[in-house]
């Protein structure tokens, strides 16, 4: 694997958020190299900003299934949930990184997580037209929930590939810690889909009043008869 910085394209500065989007899709090594530079905070901020905007837009598309309050509630829950999931998982990623012998600094780890969010949300924007089409074609909350979950899993897979590649360039002796963290991150994210329910359908309250494990909640929805999305 060619070390970061040996390719002249890696050393090209990333001027703005648009440049960050193009770089992470076409030349992710360029982003990884820039995250190692002294003033990488601006790039990290740009990636987080892009992730927030993209998740809010995708949230509006999710909200069009039920309309009403979900047009603002779904975007808030999706953007807030993604940020919260990465924030509470960030300390464990840094610890696993240190235990693996990696030379990555905390700011680089933050940058990899910001890149994870940006890749995920950009891909979700790509799926948004398909999601909107199905949201206008069915009234099944379970089906729409499964579709959005599938899109999220695909987006997460590619986002985690960015993290894994960046981790490989940090001279880590083992990827065992990263693999454990990926499992933790996935569990936290799917649990938040239950903790912040409903994201697709409607409910009388913004957040649920009853605590549930995501496996239990999904099982109940699969057993229950389909309910229309619109009142």
C-alpha positions as a printed Julia matrix, in Angstrom:
231×3 Matrix{Float64}:
   0.0    0.0    0.0
   1.45   3.34  -1.07
   2.02   5.58   2.0
  -0.1    8.71   2.22
   1.58  11.78   0.76
   3.78  10.01  -1.77
   1.2   10.62  -4.47
   1.23  14.34  -5.43
  -2.58  14.31  -5.61
  -2.73  13.48  -1.89
  -1.02  16.77  -1.02
  -3.47  18.98  -2.9
  -5.4   21.12  -0.37
  -9.15  20.65  -0.08
 -10.6   24.17  -0.37
 -14.21  23.76   0.8
 -17.13  21.42   1.5
 -17.72  20.76  -2.19
 -14.08  19.79  -2.56
 -14.41  17.49   0.44
 -17.37  15.71  -1.18
 -15.54  15.22  -4.47
 -12.36  14.08  -2.72
 -13.98  11.53  -0.42
 -15.84   9.99  -3.36
 -13.04  10.05  -5.94
  -9.79  10.33  -3.95
 -10.33   9.27  -0.31
  -6.53   9.08   0.2
  -6.44  12.83  -0.29
  -8.85  13.29   2.61
  -6.88  10.88   4.81
  -3.65  12.75   4.11
  -5.19  16.15   4.83
  -6.52  14.84   8.15
  -2.91  14.33   9.23
  -1.95  17.93   8.56
  -1.76  20.55  11.36
  -4.89  22.48  10.33
  -7.32  19.65   9.68
 -10.08  21.08  11.88
 -11.57  23.05   8.99
 -11.85  19.92   6.87
 -13.46  17.99   9.72
 -15.97  20.79  10.24
 -16.81  20.8    6.52
 -17.4   17.05   6.52
 -19.66  17.23   9.56
 -21.58  20.12   8.02
 -22.12  18.17   4.8
 -23.26  15.15   6.81
 -25.79  17.22   8.76
 -27.22  18.87   5.63
 -27.47  15.57   3.74
 -29.09  13.75   6.68
 -31.64  16.55   7.08
 -32.53  16.36   3.38
 -32.88  12.6    3.53
 -34.95  12.99   6.68
 -37.42  15.19   4.81
 -37.77  12.44   2.21
 -38.44   9.94   5.02
 -41.01  12.34   6.47
 -42.95  12.54   3.19
 -44.21   9.02   3.87
 -46.35  10.13   6.83
 -46.34  13.91   6.19
 -47.5   16.26   8.96
 -45.11  16.6   11.89
 -42.82  13.94  10.44
 -41.61  16.42   7.84
 -39.57  18.08  10.6
 -39.41  15.3   13.21
 -37.81  12.7   10.92
 -34.95  15.0    9.77
 -34.21  16.02  13.37
 -34.18  12.41  14.56
 -32.03  11.13  11.7
 -29.44  13.91  11.88
 -29.39  13.92  15.67
 -29.28  10.14  15.88
 -26.31   9.83  13.53
 -24.35  12.52  15.37
 -25.19  11.03  18.76
 -24.23   7.5   17.69
 -20.82   8.58  16.44
 -20.22  10.84  19.44
 -20.82   8.14  22.04
 -18.8    5.6   20.01
 -15.85   7.93  19.43
 -14.08   7.28  22.8
 -14.12   3.52  22.3
 -12.73   3.9   18.77
  -9.85   6.01  20.07
  -9.09   3.47  22.82
  -9.13   0.55  20.37
  -6.91   2.55  18.04
  -4.34   3.11  20.78
  -4.44  -0.55  21.85
  -3.81  -1.62  18.26
  -0.52   0.28  18.21
  -1.77   2.89  15.76
   0.01   6.25  15.53
  -3.21   8.13  14.75
  -3.95  11.2   16.87
  -7.37  11.95  18.32
  -8.03  14.61  15.67
  -7.36  12.02  12.95
  -9.82   9.62  14.55
 -12.4   12.42  14.67
 -11.72  13.03  11.0
 -12.26   9.39  10.11
 -15.58   9.4   11.98
 -16.58  12.62  10.21
 -15.68  10.95   6.92
 -17.79   7.95   7.89
 -20.78  10.22   8.43
 -20.23  12.12   5.21
 -19.94   9.01   3.04
 -23.05   7.52   4.66
 -25.2   10.6    4.21
 -24.05  11.32   0.66
 -25.06   7.8   -0.31
 -28.4    8.27   1.44
 -28.98  11.35  -0.71
 -28.33   9.14  -3.73
 -31.01   6.73  -2.48
 -33.46   9.53  -1.66
 -35.32   9.58  -5.04
 -35.93   5.83  -4.8
 -37.09   6.17  -1.19
 -39.47   8.98  -2.15
 -40.96   6.94  -4.99
 -41.75   4.01  -2.71
 -43.04   6.31   0.02
 -45.68   7.57  -2.42
 -46.53   4.05  -3.6
 -47.21   2.15  -0.37
 -48.81   2.68   3.03
 -46.91  -0.13   4.78
 -44.78   1.26   7.6
 -42.96  -2.06   7.95
 -42.02  -2.16   4.28
 -40.78   1.43   4.27
 -38.87   0.85   7.48
 -37.16  -2.19   5.95
 -36.31  -0.22   2.8
 -34.74   2.65   4.75
 -32.86   0.15   6.9
 -31.46  -1.52   3.78
 -30.33   1.84   2.4
 -28.72   2.68   5.75
 -26.86  -0.66   5.85
 -25.47  -0.13   2.36
 -24.41   3.44   3.18
 -22.83   2.31   6.45
 -20.88  -0.43   4.68
 -19.2    2.08   2.37
 -18.67   4.55   5.2
 -16.92   1.9    7.29
 -14.72   1.04   4.31
 -13.38   4.59   4.5
 -12.65   4.17   8.22
 -10.95   0.81   7.64
  -8.75   2.24   4.89
  -7.74   5.17   7.07
  -7.05   2.77   9.92
  -4.77   0.72   7.66
  -2.66   3.82   6.98
  -2.17   4.47  10.71
   0.38   1.63  11.12
  -1.91  -0.39  13.4
  -0.61  -3.84  14.28
  -4.07  -5.43  14.37
  -7.59  -4.69  13.14
  -9.25  -6.7   15.9
 -10.11  -3.61  17.91
 -11.58  -1.86  14.88
 -13.71  -4.91  14.07
 -15.08  -4.92  17.62
 -15.82  -1.19  17.34
 -17.72  -1.7   14.09
 -20.01  -4.17  15.84
 -20.53  -1.71  18.7
 -21.29   1.13  16.31
 -23.81  -0.92  14.36
 -25.6   -2.02  17.55
 -25.74   1.54  18.87
 -27.1    2.86  15.57
 -29.86   0.28  15.22
 -30.85   0.7   18.87
 -31.23   4.43  18.25
 -33.74   3.68  15.49
 -35.91   2.21  18.25
 -35.06   4.77  20.93
 -36.04   7.61  18.56
 -39.13   5.9   17.13
 -41.18   6.59  15.17
 -38.98   7.75  12.32
 -41.14   6.45   9.49
 -44.67   6.25  10.92
 -46.65   8.51  13.25
 -47.06   8.66  17.03
 -48.78  11.01  19.5
 -45.42  11.95  21.09
 -42.1   13.05  19.64
 -40.22  10.31  21.51
 -41.52   6.98  22.86
 -42.58   6.67  26.47
 -41.66   2.96  26.67
 -38.14   1.52  26.55
 -37.59  -1.37  24.15
 -34.72  -3.36  22.69
 -34.6   -3.08  18.91
 -35.02  -6.83  18.37
 -38.21  -6.81  20.44
 -39.56  -3.76  18.66
 -38.83  -5.12  15.19
 -40.41  -8.46  16.11
 -43.58  -6.74  17.28
 -43.85  -4.77  14.05
 -43.38  -7.86  11.91
 -46.15  -9.69  13.79
 -48.6   -6.77  13.84
 -50.96  -6.13  10.89
 -49.9   -3.36   8.53
 -51.15   0.1    9.5
 -51.71   2.97   7.07
 -49.3    5.86   7.28
 -51.89   8.59   6.8
 -54.74   9.47   9.11
